[in-house]
Structure formats: C-alpha cells, structure tokens
mmCIF file of C-alpha atoms in Angstrom:
data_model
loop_
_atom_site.group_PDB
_atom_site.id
_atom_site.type_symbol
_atom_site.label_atom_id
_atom_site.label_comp_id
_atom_site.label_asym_id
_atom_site.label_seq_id
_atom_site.Cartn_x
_atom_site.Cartn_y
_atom_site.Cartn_z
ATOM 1 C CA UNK C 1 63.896 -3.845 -104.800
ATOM 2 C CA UNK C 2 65.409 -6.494 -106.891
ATOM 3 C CA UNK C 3 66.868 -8.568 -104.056
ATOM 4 C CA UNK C 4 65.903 -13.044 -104.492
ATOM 5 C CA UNK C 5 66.253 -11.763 -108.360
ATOM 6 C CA UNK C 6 62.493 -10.684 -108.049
ATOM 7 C CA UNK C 7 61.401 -7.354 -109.376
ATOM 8 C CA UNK C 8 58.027 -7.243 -108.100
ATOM 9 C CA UNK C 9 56.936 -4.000 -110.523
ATOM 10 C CA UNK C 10 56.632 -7.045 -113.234
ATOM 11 C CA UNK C 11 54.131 -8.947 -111.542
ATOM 12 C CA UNK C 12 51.583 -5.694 -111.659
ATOM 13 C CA UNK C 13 49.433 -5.035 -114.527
ATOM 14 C CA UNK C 14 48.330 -2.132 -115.763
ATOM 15 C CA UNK C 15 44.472 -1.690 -116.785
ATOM 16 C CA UNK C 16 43.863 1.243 -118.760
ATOM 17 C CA UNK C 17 39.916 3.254 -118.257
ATOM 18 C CA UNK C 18 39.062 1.016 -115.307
ATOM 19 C CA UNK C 19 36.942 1.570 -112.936
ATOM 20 C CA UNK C 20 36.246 4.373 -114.800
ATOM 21 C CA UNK C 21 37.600 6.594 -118.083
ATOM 22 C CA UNK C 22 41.233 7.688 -118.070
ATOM 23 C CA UNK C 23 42.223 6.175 -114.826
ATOM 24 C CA UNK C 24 44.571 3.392 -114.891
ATOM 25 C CA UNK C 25 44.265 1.086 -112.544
ATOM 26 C CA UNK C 26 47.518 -1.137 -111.432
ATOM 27 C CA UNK C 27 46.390 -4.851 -110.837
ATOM 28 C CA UNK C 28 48.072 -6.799 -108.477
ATOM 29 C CA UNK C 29 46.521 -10.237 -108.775
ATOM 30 C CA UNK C 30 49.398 -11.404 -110.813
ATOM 31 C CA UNK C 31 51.883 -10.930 -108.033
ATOM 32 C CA UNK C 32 49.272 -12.837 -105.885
ATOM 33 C CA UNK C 33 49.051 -15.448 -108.047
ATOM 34 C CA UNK C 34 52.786 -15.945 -108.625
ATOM 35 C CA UNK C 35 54.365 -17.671 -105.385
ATOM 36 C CA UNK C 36 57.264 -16.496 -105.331
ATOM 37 C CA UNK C 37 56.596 -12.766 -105.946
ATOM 38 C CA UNK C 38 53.674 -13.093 -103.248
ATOM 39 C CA UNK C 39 56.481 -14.637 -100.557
ATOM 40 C CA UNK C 40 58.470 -12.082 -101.298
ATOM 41 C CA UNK C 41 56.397 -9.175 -101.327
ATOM 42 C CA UNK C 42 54.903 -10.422 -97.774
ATOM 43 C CA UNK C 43 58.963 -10.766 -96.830
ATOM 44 C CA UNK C 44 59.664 -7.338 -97.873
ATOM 45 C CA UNK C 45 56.191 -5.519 -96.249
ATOM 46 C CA UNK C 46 57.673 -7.034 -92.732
ATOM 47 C CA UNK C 47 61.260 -6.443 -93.169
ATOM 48 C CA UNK C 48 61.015 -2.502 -92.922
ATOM 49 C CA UNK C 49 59.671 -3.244 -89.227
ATOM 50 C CA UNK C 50 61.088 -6.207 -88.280
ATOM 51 C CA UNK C 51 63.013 -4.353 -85.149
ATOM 52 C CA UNK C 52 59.950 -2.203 -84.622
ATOM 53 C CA UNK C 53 58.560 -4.463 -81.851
ATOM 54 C CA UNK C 54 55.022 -4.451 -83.541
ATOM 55 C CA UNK C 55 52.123 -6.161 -81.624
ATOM 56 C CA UNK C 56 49.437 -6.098 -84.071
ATOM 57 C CA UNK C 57 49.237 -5.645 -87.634
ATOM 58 C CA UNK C 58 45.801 -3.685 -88.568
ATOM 59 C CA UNK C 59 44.649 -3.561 -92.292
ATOM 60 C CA UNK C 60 41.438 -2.585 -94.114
ATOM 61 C CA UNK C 61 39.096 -4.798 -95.649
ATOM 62 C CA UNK C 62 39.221 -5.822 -98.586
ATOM 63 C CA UNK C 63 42.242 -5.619 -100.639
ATOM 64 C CA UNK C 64 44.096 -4.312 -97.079
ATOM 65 C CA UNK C 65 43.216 -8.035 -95.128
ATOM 66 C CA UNK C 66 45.714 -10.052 -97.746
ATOM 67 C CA UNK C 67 48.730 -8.137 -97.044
ATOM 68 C CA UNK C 68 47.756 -7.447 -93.639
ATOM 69 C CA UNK C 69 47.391 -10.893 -91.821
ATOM 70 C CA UNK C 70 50.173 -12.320 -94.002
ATOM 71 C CA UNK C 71 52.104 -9.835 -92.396
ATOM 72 C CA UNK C 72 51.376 -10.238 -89.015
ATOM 73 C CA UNK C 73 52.079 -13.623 -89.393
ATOM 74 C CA UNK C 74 55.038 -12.839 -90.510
ATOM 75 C CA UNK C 75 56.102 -10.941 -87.541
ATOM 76 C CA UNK C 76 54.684 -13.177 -85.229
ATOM 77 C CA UNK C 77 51.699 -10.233 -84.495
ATOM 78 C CA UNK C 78 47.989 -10.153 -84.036
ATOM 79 C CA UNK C 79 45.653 -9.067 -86.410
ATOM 80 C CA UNK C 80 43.213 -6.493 -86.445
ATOM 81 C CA UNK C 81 40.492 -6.064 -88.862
ATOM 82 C CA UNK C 82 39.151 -2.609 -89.719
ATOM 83 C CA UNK C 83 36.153 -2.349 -91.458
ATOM 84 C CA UNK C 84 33.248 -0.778 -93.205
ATOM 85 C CA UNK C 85 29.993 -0.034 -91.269
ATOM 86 C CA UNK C 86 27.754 -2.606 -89.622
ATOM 87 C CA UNK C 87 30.499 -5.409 -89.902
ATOM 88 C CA UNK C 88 31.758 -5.913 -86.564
ATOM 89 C CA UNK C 89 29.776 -7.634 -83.782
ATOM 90 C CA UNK C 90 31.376 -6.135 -81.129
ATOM 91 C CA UNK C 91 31.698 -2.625 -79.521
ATOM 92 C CA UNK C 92 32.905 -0.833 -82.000
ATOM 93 C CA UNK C 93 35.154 2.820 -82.619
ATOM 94 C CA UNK C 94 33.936 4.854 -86.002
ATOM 95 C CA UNK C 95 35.709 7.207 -87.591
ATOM 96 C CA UNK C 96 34.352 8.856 -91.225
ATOM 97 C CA UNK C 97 36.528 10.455 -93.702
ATOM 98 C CA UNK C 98 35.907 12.103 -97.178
ATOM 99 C CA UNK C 99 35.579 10.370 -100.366
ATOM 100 C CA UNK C 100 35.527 12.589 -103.688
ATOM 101 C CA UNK C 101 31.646 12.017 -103.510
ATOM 102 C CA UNK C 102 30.305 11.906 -100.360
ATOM 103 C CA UNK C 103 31.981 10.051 -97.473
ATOM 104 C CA UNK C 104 32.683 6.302 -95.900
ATOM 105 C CA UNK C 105 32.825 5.414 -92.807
ATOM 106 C CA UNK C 106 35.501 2.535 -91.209
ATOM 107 C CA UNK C 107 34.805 0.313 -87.273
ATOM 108 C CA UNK C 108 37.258 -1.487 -85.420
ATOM 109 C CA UNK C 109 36.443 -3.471 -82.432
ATOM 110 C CA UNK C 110 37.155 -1.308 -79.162
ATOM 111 C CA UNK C 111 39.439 -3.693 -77.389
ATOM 112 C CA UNK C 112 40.849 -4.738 -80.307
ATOM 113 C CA UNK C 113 44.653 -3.545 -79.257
ATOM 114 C CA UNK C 114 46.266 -3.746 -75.346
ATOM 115 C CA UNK C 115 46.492 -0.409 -74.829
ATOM 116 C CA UNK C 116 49.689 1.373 -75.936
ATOM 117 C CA UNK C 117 50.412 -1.051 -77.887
ATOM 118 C CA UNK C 118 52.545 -0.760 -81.498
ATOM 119 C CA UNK C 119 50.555 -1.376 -84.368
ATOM 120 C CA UNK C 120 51.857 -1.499 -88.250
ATOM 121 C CA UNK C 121 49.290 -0.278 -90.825
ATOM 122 C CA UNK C 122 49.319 -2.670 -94.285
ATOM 123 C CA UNK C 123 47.684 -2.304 -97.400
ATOM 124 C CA UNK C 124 48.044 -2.701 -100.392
ATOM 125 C CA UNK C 125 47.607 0.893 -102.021
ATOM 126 C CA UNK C 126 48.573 4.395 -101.528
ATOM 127 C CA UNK C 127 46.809 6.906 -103.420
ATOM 128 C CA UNK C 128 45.459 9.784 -101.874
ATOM 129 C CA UNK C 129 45.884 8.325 -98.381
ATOM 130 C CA UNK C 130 42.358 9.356 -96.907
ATOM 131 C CA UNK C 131 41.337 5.759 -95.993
ATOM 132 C CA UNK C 132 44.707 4.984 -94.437
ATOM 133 C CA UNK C 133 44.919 8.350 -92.399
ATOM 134 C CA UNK C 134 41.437 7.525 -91.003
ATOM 135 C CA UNK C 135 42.655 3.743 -90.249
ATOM 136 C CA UNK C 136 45.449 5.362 -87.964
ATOM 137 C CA UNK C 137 42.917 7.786 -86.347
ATOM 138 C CA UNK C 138 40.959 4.973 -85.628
ATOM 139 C CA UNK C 139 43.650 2.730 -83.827
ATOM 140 C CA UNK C 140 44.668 5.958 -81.753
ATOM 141 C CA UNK C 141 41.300 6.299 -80.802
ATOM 142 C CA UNK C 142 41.319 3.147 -79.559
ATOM 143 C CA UNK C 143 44.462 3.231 -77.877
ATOM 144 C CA UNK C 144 47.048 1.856 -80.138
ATOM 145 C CA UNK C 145 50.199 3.395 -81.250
ATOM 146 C CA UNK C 146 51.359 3.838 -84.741
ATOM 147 C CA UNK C 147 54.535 2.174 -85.443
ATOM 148 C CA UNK C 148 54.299 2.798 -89.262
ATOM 149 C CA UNK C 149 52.604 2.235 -92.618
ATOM 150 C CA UNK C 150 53.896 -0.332 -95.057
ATOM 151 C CA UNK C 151 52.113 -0.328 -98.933
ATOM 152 C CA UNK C 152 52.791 -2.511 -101.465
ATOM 153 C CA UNK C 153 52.318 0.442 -104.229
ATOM 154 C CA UNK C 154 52.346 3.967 -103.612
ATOM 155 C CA UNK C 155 50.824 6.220 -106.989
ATOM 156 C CA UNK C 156 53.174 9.044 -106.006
ATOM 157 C CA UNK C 157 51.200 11.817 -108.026
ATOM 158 C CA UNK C 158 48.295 11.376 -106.151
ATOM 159 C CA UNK C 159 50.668 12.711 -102.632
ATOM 160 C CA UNK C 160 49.053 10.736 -100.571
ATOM 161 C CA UNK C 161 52.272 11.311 -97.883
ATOM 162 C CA UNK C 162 51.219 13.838 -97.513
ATOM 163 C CA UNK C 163 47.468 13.350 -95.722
ATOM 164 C CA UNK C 164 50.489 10.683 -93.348
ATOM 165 C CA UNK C 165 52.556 13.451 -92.349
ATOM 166 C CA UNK C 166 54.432 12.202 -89.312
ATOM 167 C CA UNK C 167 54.205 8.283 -90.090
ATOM 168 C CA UNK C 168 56.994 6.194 -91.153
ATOM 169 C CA UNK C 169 55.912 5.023 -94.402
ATOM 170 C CA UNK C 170 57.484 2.530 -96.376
ATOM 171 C CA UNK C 171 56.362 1.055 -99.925
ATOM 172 C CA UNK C 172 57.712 -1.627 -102.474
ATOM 173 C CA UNK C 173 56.740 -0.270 -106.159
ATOM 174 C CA UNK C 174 56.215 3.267 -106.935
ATOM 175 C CA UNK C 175 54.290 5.260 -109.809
ATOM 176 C CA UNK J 1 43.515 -29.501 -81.134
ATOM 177 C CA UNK J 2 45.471 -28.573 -78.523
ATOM 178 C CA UNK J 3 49.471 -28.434 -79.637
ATOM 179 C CA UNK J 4 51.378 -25.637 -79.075
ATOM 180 C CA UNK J 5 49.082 -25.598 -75.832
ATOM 181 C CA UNK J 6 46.343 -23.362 -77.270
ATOM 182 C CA UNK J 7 42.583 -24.494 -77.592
ATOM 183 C CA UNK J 8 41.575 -22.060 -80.334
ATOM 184 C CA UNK J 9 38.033 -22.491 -79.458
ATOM 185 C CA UNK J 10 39.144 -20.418 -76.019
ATOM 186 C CA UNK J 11 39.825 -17.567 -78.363
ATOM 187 C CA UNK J 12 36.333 -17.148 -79.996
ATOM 188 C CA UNK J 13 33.754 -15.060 -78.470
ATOM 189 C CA UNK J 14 29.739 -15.891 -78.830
ATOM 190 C CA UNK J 15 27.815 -12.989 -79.380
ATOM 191 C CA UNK J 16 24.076 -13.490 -78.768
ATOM 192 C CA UNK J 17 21.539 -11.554 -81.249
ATOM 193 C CA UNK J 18 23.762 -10.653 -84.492
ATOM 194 C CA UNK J 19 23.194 -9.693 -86.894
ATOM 195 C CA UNK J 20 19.779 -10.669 -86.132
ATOM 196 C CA UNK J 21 17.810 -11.565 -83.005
ATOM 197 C CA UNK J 22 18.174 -15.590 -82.220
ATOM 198 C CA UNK J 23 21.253 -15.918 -84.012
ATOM 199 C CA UNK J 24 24.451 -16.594 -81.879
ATOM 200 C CA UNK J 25 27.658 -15.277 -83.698
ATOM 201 C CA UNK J 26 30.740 -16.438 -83.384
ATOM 202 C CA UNK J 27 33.186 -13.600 -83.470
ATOM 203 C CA UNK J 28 36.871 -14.737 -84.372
ATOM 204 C CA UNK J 29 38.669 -11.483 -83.620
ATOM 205 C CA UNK J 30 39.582 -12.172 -80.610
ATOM 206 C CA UNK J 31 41.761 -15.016 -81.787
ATOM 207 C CA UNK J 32 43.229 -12.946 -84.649
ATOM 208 C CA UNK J 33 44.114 -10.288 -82.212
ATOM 209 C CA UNK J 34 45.990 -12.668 -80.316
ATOM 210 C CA UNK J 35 49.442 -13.438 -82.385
ATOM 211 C CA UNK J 36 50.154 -16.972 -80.565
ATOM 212 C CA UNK J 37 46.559 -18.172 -81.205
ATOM 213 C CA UNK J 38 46.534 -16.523 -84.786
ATOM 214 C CA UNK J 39 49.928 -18.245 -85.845
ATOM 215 C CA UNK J 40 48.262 -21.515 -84.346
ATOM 216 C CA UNK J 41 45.244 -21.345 -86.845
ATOM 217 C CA UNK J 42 47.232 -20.465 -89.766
ATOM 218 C CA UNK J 43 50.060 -23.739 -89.158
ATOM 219 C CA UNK J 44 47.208 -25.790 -88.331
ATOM 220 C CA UNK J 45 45.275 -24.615 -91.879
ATOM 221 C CA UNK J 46 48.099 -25.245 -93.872
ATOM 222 C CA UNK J 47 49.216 -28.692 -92.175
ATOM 223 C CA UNK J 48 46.311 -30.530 -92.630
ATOM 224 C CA UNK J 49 47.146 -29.920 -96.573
ATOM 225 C CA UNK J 50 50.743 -29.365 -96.149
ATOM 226 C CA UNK J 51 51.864 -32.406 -98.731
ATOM 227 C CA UNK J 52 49.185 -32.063 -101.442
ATOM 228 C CA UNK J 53 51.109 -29.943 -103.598
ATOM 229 C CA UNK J 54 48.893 -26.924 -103.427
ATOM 230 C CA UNK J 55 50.030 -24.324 -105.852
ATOM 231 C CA UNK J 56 47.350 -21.762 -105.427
ATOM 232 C CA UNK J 57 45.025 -21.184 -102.378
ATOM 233 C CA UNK J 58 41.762 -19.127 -103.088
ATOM 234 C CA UNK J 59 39.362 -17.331 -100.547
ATOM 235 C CA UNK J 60 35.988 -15.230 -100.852
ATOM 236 C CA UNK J 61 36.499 -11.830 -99.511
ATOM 237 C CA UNK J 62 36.588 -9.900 -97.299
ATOM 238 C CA UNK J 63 37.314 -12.505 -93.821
ATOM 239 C CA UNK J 64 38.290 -15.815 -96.215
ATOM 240 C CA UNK J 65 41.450 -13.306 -97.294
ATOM 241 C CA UNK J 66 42.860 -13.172 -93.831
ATOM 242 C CA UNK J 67 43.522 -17.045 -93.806
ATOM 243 C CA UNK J 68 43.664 -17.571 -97.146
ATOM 244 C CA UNK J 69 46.825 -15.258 -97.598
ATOM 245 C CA UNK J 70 48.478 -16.509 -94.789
ATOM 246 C CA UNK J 71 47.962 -19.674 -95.703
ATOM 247 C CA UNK J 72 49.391 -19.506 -98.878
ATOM 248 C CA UNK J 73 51.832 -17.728 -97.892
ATOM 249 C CA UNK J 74 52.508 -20.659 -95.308
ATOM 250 C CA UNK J 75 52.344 -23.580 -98.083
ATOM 251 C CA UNK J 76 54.437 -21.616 -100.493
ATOM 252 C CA UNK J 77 51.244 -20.921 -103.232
ATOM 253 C CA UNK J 78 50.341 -18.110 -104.804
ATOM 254 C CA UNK J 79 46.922 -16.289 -103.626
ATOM 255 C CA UNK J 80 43.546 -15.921 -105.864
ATOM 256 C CA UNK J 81 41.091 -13.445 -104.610
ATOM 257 C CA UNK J 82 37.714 -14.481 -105.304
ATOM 258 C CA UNK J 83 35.209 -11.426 -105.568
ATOM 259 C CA UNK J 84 31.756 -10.077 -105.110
ATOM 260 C CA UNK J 85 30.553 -8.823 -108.614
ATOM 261 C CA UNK J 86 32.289 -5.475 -110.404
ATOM 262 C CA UNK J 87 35.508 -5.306 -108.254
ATOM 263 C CA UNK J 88 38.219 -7.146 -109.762
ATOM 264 C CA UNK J 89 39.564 -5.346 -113.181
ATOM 265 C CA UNK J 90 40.680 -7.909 -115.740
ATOM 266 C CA UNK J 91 38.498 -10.927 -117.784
ATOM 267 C CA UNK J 92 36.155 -12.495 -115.343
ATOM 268 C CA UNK J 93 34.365 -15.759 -114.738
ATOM 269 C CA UNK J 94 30.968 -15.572 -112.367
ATOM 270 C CA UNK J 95 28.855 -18.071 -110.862
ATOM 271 C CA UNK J 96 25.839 -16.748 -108.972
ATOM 272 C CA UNK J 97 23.931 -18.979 -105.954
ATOM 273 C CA UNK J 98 21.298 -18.627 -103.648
ATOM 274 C CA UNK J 99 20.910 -16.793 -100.623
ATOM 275 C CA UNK J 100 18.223 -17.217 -97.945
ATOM 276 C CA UNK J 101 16.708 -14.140 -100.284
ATOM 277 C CA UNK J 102 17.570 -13.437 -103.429
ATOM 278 C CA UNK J 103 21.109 -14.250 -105.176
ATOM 279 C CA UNK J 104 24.604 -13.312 -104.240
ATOM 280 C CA UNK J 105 27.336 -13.043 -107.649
ATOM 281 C CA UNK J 106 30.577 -14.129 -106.953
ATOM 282 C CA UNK J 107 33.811 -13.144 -109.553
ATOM 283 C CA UNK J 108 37.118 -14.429 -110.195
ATOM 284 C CA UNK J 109 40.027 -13.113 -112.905
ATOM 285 C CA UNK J 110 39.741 -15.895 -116.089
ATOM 286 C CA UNK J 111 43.481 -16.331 -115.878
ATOM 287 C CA UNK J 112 43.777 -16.584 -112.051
ATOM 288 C CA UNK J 113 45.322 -20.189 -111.943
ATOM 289 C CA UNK J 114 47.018 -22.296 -114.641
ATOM 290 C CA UNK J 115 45.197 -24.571 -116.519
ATOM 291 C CA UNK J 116 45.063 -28.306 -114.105
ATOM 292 C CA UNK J 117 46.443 -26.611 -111.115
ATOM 293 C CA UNK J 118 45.721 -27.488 -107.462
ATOM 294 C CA UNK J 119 43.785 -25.003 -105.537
ATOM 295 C CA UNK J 120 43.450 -25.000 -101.769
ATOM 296 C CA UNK J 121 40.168 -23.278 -100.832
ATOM 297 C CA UNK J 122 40.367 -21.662 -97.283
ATOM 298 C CA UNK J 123 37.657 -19.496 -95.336
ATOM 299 C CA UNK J 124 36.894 -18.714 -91.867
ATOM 300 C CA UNK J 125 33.477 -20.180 -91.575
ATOM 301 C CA UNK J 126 31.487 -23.273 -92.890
ATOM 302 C CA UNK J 127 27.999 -22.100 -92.645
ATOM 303 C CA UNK J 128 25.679 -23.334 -94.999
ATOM 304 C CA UNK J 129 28.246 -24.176 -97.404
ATOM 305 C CA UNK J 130 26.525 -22.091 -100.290
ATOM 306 C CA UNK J 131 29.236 -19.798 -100.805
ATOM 307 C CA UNK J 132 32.113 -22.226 -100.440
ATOM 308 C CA UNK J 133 30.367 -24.648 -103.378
ATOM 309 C CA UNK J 134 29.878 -21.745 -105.269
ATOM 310 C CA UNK J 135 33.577 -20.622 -105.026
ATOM 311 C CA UNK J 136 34.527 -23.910 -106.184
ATOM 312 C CA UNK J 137 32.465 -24.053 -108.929
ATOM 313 C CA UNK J 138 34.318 -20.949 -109.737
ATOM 314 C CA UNK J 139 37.578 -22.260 -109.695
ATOM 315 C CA UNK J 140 36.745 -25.776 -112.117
ATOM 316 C CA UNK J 141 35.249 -22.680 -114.447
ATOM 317 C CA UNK J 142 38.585 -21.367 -114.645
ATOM 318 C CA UNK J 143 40.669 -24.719 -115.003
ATOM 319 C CA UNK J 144 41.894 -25.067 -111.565
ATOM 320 C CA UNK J 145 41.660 -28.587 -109.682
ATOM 321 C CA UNK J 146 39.597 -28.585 -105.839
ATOM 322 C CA UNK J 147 42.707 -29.623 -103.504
ATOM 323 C CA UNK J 148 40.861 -29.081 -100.574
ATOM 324 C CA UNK J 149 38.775 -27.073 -98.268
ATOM 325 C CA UNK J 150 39.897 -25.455 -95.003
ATOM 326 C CA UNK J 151 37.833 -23.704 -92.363
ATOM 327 C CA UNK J 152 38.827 -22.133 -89.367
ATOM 328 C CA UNK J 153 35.047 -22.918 -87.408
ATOM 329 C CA UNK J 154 32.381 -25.531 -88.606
ATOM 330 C CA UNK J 155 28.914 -24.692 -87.507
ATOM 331 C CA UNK J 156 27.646 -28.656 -88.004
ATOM 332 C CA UNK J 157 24.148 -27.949 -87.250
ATOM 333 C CA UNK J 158 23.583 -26.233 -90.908
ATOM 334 C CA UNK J 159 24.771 -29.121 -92.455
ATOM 335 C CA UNK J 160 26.974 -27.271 -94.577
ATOM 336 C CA UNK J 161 29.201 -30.174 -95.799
ATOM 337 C CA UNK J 162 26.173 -31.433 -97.748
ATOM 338 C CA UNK J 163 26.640 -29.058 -99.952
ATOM 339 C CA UNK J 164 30.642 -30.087 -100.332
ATOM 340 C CA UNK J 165 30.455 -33.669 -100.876
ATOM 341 C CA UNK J 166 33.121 -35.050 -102.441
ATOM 342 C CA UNK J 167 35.735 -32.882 -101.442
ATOM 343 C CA UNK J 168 38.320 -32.811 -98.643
ATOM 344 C CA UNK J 169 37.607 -30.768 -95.824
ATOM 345 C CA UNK J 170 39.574 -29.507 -92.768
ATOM 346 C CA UNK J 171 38.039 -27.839 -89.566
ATOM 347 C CA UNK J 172 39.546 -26.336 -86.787
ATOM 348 C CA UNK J 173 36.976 -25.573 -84.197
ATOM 349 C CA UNK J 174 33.119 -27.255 -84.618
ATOM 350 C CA UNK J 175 30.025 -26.099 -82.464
#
C-alpha cells in the first residue's frame, strides 16, 4: 500500500457528525487534489485487473464517475455510466434496491456493453454495498459479465462483502 | 479532428425529443462506451492544454467528472470536484446562477486548490455556458487561476462562449 513512497490513507480526512450526528465521514478530496496520490490511486484501482481482459469499466454517478473513467482509461476500456432515474436518453435497464429509508433506483443504457463482455465495477466507497450489488445486477441484466469490484475505501464494519458474495473485490484503504 | 483515425463526432448519437419535445440531445455514451474513441477524447482534452502547467483540473458533476478525472489524470494534476449544494463535507465556497427557471447553487471545498494555482476547467458540454462561468467564478473565489476551458461538444447556436469571454477554450466536436 505504500509502494512510489505514497501512503494514500494520509491523503483522506476524517469529518466527524457529517452528514449527520455520530457518523464520520472519510473525505477524499484531498487525495484528489494531491497529484501524485490521485495518479497513484488511479494506478493502483487498475493494477488488481490489469490481466483481467476488462472491456468496460462501469461506475456510479457521482463520486463513482471519477474513479471510474480514470480507470478505464487506464486500461485502455470503455466507459459506462450508471445512473439515477430519468438521466439517460436512451433505452434504459432499472434495477431498485433498498436504502435505510425508502429505496433508489439506478439506469444504464441497454446496449451499453457487447454482450458477454467483462466489465470492472469502480467506486470510490464500500459501505454497506447495496448500491454496488445493484450496479452488478444491472450490468448482468444487460448482458455484461462481472470481472470484479475495485474501491478506493472499504468501511469494513459496515460488511458490505458481504451483500458481493462471489465478486472479486479489491480495495486500497480500509476502516 | 481526425488522428488516430477516429472522427469522434461518429461516436455521438442525436436523440430527438429529450428531455423535452423539440430539443435534439446529443448523447455521448456511445463514445465513452467505445475505449479507442474514449482514449481519443481524453488525449485530445488534455493536449490542447498539455504545456500550460495545469496543476489542478476542476469539473461540475456528475458527466464533467468523467473527463475531468481523466484528464487530470492525463496532465499529471490533481482533481477538484465541484458540487451541487449540501454534498461535499468540509468549508465551502458557493456561487449561485440562473437557470431558464429559477437558480441552480453550485459548491466547492475552500481549500480545494492552492492559493495562485492553475486550474484547467473540463466538461462534456458547452451549452449556454451558465454553469461553466459560474464554476469559474467558483474557482477565482477560492484563489485558483482560469487555465483554460475544455469541452468535449460545443453546441454554437446557444452562444455559450459569450458567457466565457476572455478565457481559453478548447472544443472537440461543434454542431
């Protein structure tokens, strides 16, 4: 984790009763903002699948698109944007999951991934996994494999491995 | 426009009617689906700005963070997420601006860039420019220095650039 000298659990700050009482909430806009802990954060995500053959890197919006795309870059993939409701012009796939109020719903374009095709799941946070095990429901539905899941934190007391039973999951800082 | 052999323009799809009736959208997932044409974009972004000693690049969520992370990642800079109002967790600056009804609030973290530094301002579309001048205003609020503004599509007819006078700006694809 400390390889280019970089410990990338520096660069994330912690922000105590935020969004809401008792919760604290791990900031990572000063590893974006520092180049060379961005660069190598990116490096690491795409290492882990580097031999994995992946055709398209899909991510959800918001936080989920700046790992994501830099990552498919990266591996010289596409990119697939999943998103909230009503977003997407297209033809779209839905897929709703549970939230602890209520529940949200994510689209992705229908032709959005060849068929079989491997796809790598980014983002940037793991906590209790819900929104990333409807993101992989979504890109089966659609026709896409999963090749893995790659987070840039993981909160390991939430057990959010455990809603991705089945995945290869990798992450870079854990809690 | 045409290096590498790709006409990026070949990669966007027109979609008549959305979001509302009369309006012809121009959907660019088709080109970030395709990893050739995507990789394209994202050289092509960061060239045009390649020696102006960028050291951060900033984008409006949620489809500015898909280029702006890979460009910065691309130009060696570190990323600043620019926000809609309530979502980012540390000291904020806000600028509001007009919208075709009512106001749209847009956020950024008060110690996002050092104090002088260049900032490279990336999105996917130049519309009517309202959110791009207001994201730059944002930016001089917080110390940085305008480098530049990069879009991946220019829709000229809205006259957006009006609205960015004085800066440099960079277009891929115009209609």
């Amino acid at each position: 984790m400390a390889s280019n000298g970089i410990e990338l659990k520096d660069y994330i700050r912690s922000i105590p009763d935020w969004p809401k009482e008792a919760v604290l909430f791990r900031d990572i806009t000063p590893l974006l903002g520092d180049a060379k802990a961005f660069a190598a954060a990116i490096e690491r995500l795409a290492a882990d699948f580097a031999d994995a053959g992946v055709d398209y890197v899909a991510a959800v919006e918001a936080r989920g698109f700046i790992f994501g795309s830099a990552v498919a870059e990266k591996l010289g993939a596409g990119f697939v944007p999943i998103r909230k409701a009503g977003k997407l012009p297209f033809k779209t796939e839905t897929v709703s999951y549970d939230l602890e109020y209520g529940t949200d719903t994510l689209e992705v374009h229908r032709d959005a991934v060849r068929n079989g095709a491997k796809v790598l799941m980014v983002d940037d946070l793991l906590a209790t996994g819900g929104t990333m095990a409807a993101a992989c429901e979504l890109i089966k539905k659609i026709g896409g494999r999963v090749a893995g899941i790659a987070f840039l934190v993981e909160l390991r007391e939430l057990a959010g491995r455990d809603k991705l039973a089945g995945y290869k999951i990798a992450t870079l800082i854990s809690y």
